[in-house]
Short mmCIF file of C-alpha atoms in Angstrom, two decimals:
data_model
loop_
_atom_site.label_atom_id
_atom_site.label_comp_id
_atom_site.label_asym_id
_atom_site.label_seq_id
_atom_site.Cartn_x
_atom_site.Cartn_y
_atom_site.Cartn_z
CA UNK A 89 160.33 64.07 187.09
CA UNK A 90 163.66 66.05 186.91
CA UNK A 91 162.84 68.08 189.78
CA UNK A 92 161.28 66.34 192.62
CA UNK A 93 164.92 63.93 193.13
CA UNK A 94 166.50 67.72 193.05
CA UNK A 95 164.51 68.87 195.83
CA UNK A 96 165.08 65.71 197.72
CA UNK A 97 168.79 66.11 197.31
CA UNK A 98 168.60 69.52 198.91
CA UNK A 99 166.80 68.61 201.57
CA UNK A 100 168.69 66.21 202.44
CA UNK A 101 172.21 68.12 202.02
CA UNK A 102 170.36 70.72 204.27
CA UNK A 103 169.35 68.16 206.92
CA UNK A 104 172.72 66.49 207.17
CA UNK A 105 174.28 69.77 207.14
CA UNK A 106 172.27 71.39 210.14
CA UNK A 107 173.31 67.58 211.76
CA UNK A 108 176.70 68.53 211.01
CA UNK A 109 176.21 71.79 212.00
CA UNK A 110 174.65 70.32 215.97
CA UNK A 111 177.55 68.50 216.34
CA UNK A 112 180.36 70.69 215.26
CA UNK A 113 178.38 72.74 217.94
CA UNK A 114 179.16 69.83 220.55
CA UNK A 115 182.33 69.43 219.52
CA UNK A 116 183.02 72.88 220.74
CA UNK A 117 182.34 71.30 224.43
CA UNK A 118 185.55 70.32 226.16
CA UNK A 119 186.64 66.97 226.07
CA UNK A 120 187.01 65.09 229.46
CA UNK A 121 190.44 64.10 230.07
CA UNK A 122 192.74 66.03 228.41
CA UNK A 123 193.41 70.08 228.73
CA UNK A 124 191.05 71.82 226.19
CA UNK A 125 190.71 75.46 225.03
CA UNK A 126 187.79 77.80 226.00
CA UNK A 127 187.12 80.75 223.89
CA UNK A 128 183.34 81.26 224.08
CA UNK A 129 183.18 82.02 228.10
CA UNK A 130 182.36 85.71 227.95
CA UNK A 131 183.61 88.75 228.49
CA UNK A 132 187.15 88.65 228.77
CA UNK A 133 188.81 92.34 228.97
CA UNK A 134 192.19 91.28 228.51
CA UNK A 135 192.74 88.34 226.58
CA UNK A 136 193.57 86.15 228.92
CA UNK A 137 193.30 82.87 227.44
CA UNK A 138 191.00 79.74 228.74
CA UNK A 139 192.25 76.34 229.26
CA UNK A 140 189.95 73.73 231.33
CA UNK A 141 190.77 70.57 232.39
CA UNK A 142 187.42 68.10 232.92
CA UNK A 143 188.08 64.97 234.51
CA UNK A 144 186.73 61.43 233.10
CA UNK A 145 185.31 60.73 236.11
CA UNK A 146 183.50 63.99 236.90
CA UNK A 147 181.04 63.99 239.92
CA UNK A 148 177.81 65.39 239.63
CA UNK A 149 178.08 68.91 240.86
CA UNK A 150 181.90 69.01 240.67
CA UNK A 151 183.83 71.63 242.30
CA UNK A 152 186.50 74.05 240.39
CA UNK A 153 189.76 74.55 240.96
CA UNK A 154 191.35 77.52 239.36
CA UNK A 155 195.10 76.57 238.80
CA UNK A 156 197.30 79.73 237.91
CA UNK A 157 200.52 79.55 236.68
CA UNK A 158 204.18 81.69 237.51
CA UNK A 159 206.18 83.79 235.22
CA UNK A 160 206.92 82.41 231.67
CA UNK A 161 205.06 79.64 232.40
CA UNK A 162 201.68 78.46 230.48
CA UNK A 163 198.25 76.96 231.22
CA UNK A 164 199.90 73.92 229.36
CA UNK A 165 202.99 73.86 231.47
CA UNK A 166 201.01 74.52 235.21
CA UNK A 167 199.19 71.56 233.80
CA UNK A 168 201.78 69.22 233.48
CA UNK A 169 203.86 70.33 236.12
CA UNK A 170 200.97 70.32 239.11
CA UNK A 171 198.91 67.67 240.50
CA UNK A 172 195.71 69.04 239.84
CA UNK A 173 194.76 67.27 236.67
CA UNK A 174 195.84 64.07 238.22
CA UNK A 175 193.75 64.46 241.61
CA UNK A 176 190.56 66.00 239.37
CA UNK A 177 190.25 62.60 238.07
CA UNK A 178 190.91 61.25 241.67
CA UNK A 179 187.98 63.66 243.39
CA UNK A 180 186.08 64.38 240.21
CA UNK A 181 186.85 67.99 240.40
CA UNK A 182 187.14 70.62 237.48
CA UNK A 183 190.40 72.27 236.89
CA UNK A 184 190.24 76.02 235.30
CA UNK A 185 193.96 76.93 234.00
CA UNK A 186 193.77 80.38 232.62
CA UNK A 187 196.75 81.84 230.53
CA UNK A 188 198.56 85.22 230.90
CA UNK A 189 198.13 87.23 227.56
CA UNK A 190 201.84 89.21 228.11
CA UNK A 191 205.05 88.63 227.08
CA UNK A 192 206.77 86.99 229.80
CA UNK A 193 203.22 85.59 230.81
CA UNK A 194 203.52 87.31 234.02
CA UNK A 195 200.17 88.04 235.81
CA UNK A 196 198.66 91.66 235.88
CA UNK A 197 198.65 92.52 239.52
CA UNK A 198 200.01 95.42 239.59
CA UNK A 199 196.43 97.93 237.84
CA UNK A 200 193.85 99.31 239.16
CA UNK A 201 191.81 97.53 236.91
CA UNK A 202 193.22 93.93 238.11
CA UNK A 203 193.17 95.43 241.75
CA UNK A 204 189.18 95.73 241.55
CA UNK A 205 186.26 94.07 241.37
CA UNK A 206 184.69 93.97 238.12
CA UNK A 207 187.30 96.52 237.53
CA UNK A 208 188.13 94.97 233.76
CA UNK A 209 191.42 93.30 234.22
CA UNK A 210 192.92 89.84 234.26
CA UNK A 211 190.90 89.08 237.39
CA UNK A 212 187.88 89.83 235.84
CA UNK A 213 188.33 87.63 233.39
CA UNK A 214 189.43 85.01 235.13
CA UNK A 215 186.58 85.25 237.59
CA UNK A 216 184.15 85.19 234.44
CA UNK A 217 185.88 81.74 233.40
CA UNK A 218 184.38 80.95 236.71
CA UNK A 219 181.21 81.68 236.12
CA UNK A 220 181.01 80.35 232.87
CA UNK A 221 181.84 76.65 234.42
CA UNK A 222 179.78 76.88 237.39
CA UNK A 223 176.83 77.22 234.67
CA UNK A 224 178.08 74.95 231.90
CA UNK A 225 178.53 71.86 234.52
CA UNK A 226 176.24 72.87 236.84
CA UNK A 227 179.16 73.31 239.59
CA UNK A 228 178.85 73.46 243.59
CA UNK A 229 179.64 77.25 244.05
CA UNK A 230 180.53 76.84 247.64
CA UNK A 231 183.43 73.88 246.42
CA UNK A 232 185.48 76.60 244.01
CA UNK A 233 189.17 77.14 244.98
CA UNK A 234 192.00 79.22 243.73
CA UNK A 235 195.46 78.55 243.74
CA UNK A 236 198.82 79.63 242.37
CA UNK A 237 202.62 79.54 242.06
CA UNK A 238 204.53 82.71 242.26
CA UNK A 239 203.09 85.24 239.89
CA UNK A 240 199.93 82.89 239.98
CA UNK A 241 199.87 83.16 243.80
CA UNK A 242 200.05 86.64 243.57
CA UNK A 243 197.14 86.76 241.39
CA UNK A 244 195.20 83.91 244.21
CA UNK A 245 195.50 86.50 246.32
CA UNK A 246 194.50 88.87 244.10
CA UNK A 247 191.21 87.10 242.93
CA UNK A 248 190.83 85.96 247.10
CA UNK A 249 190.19 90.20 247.67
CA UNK A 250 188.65 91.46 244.36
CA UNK A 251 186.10 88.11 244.06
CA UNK A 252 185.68 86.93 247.75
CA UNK A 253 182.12 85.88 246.69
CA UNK A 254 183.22 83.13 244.07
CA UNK A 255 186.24 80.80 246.20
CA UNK A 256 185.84 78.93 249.50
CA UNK A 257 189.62 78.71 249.65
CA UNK A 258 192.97 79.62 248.37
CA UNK A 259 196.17 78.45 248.54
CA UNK A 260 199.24 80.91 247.39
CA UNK A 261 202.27 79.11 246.43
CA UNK A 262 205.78 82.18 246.74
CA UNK A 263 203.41 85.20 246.11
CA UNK A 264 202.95 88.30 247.52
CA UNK A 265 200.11 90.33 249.77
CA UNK A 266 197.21 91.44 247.02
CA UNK A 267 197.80 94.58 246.50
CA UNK A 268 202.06 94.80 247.14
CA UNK A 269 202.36 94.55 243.20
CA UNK A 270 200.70 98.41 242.67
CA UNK A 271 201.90 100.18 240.12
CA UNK A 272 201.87 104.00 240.59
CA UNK A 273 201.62 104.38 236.93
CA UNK A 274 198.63 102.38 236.78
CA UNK A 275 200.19 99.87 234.08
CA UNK A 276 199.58 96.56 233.93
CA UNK A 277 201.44 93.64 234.09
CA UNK A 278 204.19 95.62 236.39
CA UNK A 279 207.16 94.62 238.30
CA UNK A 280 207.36 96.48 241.69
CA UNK A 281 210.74 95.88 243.19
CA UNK A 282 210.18 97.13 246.41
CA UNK A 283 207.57 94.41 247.21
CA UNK A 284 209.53 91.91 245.96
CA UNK A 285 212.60 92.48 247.68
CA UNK A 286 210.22 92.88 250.78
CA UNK A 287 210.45 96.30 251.59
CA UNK A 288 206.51 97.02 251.65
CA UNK A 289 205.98 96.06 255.44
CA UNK A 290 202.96 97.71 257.42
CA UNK A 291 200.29 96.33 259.33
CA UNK A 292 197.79 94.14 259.30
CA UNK A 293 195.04 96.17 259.77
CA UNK A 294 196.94 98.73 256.75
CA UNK A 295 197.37 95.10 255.03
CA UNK A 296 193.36 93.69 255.63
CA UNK A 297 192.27 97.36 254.14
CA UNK A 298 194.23 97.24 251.06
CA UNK A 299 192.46 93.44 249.96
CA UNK A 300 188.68 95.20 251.34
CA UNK A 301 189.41 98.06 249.17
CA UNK A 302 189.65 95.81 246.07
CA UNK A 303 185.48 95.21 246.80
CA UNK A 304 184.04 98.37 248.03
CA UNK A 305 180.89 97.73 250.26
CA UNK A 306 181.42 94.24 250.27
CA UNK A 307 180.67 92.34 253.38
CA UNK A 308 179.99 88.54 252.53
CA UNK A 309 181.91 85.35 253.15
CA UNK A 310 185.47 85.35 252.46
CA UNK A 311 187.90 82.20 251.59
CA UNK A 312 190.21 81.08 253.93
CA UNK A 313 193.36 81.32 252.66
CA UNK A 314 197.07 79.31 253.42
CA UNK A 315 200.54 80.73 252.34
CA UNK A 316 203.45 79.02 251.42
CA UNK A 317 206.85 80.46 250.62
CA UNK A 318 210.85 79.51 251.19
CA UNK A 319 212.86 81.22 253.35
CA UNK A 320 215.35 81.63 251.20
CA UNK A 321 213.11 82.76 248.44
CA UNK A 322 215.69 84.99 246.62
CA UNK A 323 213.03 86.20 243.85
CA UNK A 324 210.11 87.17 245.97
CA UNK A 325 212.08 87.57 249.59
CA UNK A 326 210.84 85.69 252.22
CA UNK A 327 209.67 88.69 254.14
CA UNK A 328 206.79 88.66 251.63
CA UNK A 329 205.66 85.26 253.52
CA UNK A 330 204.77 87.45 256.41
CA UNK A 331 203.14 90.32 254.89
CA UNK A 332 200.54 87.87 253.24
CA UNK A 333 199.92 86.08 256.56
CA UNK A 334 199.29 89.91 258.40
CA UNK A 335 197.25 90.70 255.40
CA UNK A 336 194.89 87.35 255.99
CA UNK A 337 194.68 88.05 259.90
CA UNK A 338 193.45 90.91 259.66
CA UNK A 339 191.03 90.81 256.82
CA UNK A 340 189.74 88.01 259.28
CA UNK A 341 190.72 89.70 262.61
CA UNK A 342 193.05 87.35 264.03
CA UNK A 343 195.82 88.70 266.44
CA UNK A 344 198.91 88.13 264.18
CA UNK A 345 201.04 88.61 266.87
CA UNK A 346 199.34 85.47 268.53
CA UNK A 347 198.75 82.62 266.60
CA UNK A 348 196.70 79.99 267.69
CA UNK A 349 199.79 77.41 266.92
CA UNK A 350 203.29 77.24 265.82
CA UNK A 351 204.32 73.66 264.64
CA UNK A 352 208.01 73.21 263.87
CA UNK A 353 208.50 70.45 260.83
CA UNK A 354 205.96 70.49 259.93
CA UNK A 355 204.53 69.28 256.90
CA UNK A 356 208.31 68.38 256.26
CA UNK A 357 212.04 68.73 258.49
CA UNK A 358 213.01 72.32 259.18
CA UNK A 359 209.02 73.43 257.77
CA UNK A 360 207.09 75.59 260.36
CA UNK A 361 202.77 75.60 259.71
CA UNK A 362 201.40 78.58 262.05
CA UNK A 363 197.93 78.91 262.34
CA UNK A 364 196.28 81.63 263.53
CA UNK A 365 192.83 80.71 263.14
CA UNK A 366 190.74 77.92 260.89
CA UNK A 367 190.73 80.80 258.07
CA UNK A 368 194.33 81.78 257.97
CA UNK A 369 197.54 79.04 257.91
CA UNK A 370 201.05 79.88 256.99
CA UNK A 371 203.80 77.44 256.21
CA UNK A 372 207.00 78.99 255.62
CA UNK A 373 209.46 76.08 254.12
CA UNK A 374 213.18 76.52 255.92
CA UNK A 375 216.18 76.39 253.51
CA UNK A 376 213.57 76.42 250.40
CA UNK A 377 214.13 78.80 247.60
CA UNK A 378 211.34 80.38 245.26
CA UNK A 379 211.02 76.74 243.13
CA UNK A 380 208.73 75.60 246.16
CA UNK A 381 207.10 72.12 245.51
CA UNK A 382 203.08 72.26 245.41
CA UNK A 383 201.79 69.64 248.22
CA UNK A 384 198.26 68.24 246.36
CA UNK A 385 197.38 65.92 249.02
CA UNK A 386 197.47 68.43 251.50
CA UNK A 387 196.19 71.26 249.54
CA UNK A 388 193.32 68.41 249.16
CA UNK A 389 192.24 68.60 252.67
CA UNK A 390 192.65 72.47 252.81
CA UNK A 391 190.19 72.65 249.89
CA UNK A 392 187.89 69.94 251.71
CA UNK A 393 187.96 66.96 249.17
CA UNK A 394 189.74 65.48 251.76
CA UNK A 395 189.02 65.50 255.32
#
C-alpha cells in the first residue's frame, strides 16, 4: 500500500524531469530577436566565440550574413553599431557575429593556419559557424554573405579566398588584400606594419595567386566582392584600397588597369565607385578616415535582398 504511491512519485519526478530535461534542450536554441550565444556549433580550433542574431520575422530558407567586427571591438558592439540586425528583421535574413578570442580582439590573419582552408584557424571556425546555421535553419547556401570593418574586413577577405565555396558576396569595410597580414613567424593574431602602412604593392596577377593559394586545387564559384576604404585612412593607408581591388581583378581576370566604369560622387560628394566588372566594385570614400560608415541599404542590393 506503502509502495505503489512511491513508485508513482518516481515516475512521475522522472517524467517531468526528462520534460524538463526536452526543454532545457530547446532552450539552448537561439531566441529570435535579440543577439544569442552559440557554443554547441562544432569544431572550433581557436575559440572564437559564436554570437547569432535570428530575426522575428525569419523567411523560410533565410540567408546568412556573417558580420565581423574591427579591433577591440565585440560581436556585441558590431551588433549594435551596424545595421544588420535591424535590416535581418527587414529581409528576414540571419546574422552570424563571431567574436575574436585575443586580447585586443583583433582578427588572426596573419597564420598559416587562418591563411588556409580547413587549415585550423579563426577562419575555420568561423566558416564552421556557417555550416552549423545553414543546417540548423535550413538556410539558402547560395544567399550567405560576409562582411567586415577593418580587422573584420581583413578577415572578409580572408574567409572570401580560404572558403570561396560557402559566400555569394563580400563586402570589406578599411581592410586589407587576404593575405597582406602574413606573418613570417607564423603567429597568429599579428600586426604587419608594412601592409598597413601600404608598402606591400605587387600585381594583380602576384595579388589573385596569393587568395588561390589559400584553397589549393580549388576551382568553383567565387563571391564577388566590393571594397570600401577612406583616403585618408591613417590606420590602414589608403594604398591598401587598391591592392584589394588588384587582388579581386585578378582572381576574376579583369584588366585592373581598365575598369569597366569610374563614377565620381558617387554613392556620396567627393566618393568615387569603379567597377571593373559585375564581380569586383571599389569605392574609395575622399577625405574619409579609417572610422568609415557601413552603407546597409546599399550593401543590401550588393548582397541581392535588394534589387
Amino acid at each position: 500500500m506503502i509502495v505503489l504511491p512511491y513508485l508513482l512519485t518516481c515516475l512521475l519526478c522522472a517524467l517531468t524531469c526528462s520534460a524538463r530535461a526536452i526543454h532545457n534542450g530547446r532552450s539552448l536554441v537561439p531566441r529570435a530577436g535579440s543577439l544569442e550565444k552559440v557554443t554547441n556549433f562544432g569544431d572550433n580550433p581557436t575559440n572564437v566565440a559564436m554570437y547569432i542574431y535570428v530575426p522575428n520575422n525569419l523567411a523560410s530558407n533565410p540567408g546568412i550574413i556573417v558580420a565581423i567586427h574591427y579591433c577591440t571591438g565585440t560581436a556585441q558592439a558590431y551588433y549594435q553599431g551596424s545595421p544588420y540586425a535591424q535590416l535581418a528583421e527587414k529581409h528576414g535574413f540571419i546574422v552570424i557575429y563571431p567574436e575574436s578570442p585575443y586580447e585586443g580582439t583583433c582578427w588572426d590573419v596573419s597564420s598559416q593556419a587562418s591563411l588556409t582552408h580547413n587549415g585550423g584557424g579563426n577562419s575555420n571556425s568561423i566558416a564552421n559557424m556557417v555550416s552549423w546555421t545553414t543546417k540548423q535553419y535550413n538556410a539558402d547556401s547560395s544567399k550567405v554573405f560576409v562582411t567586415g570593418t577593418s580587422s573584420g574586413a581583413m578577415m572578409t577577405n580572408v574567409m572570401a579566398a580560404t572558403y570561396p565555396e560557402l559566400f555569394a558576396a563580400g563586402i570589406a569595410y578599411a581592410g586589407v588584400a587576404a593575405g597582406c597580414f602574413l606573418s613570417t613567424a607564423n603567429q597568429p593574431d599579428a600586426w604587419n606594419s608594412t601592409c598597413s602602412q601600404g608598402q606591400s604593392i605587387t600585381t594583380p596577377e602576384h595579388w589573385a595567386s596569393i587568395a588561390e593559394a589559400m584553397y589549393p586545387g580549388y576551382s568553383g564559384s567565387r563571391p564577388k566582392m566590393q571594397i570600401y576604404h577612406g583616403s585618408a585612412d591613417a590606420t590602414l593607408y589608403p594604398q591598401n584600397y587598391y591592392e584589394t581591388c588588384k587582388q579581386w581583378a585578378g582572381v576574376f581576370g579583369y584588366n585592373y588597369d581598365a575598369p569597366e566604369s569610374t563614377q565620381p560622387n558617387t554613392p556620396e560628394a567627393n566618393w568615387q565607385t569603379t567597377t571593373w566588372g559585375p564581380n569586383v566594385q571599389g569605392i574609395l570614400a575622399g577625405g574619409v578616415g579609417h572610422n568609415i560608415q557601413i552603407h546597409g541599404d546599399a550593401d543590401m542590393k550588393w548582397f541581392g535582398f535588394t534589387s
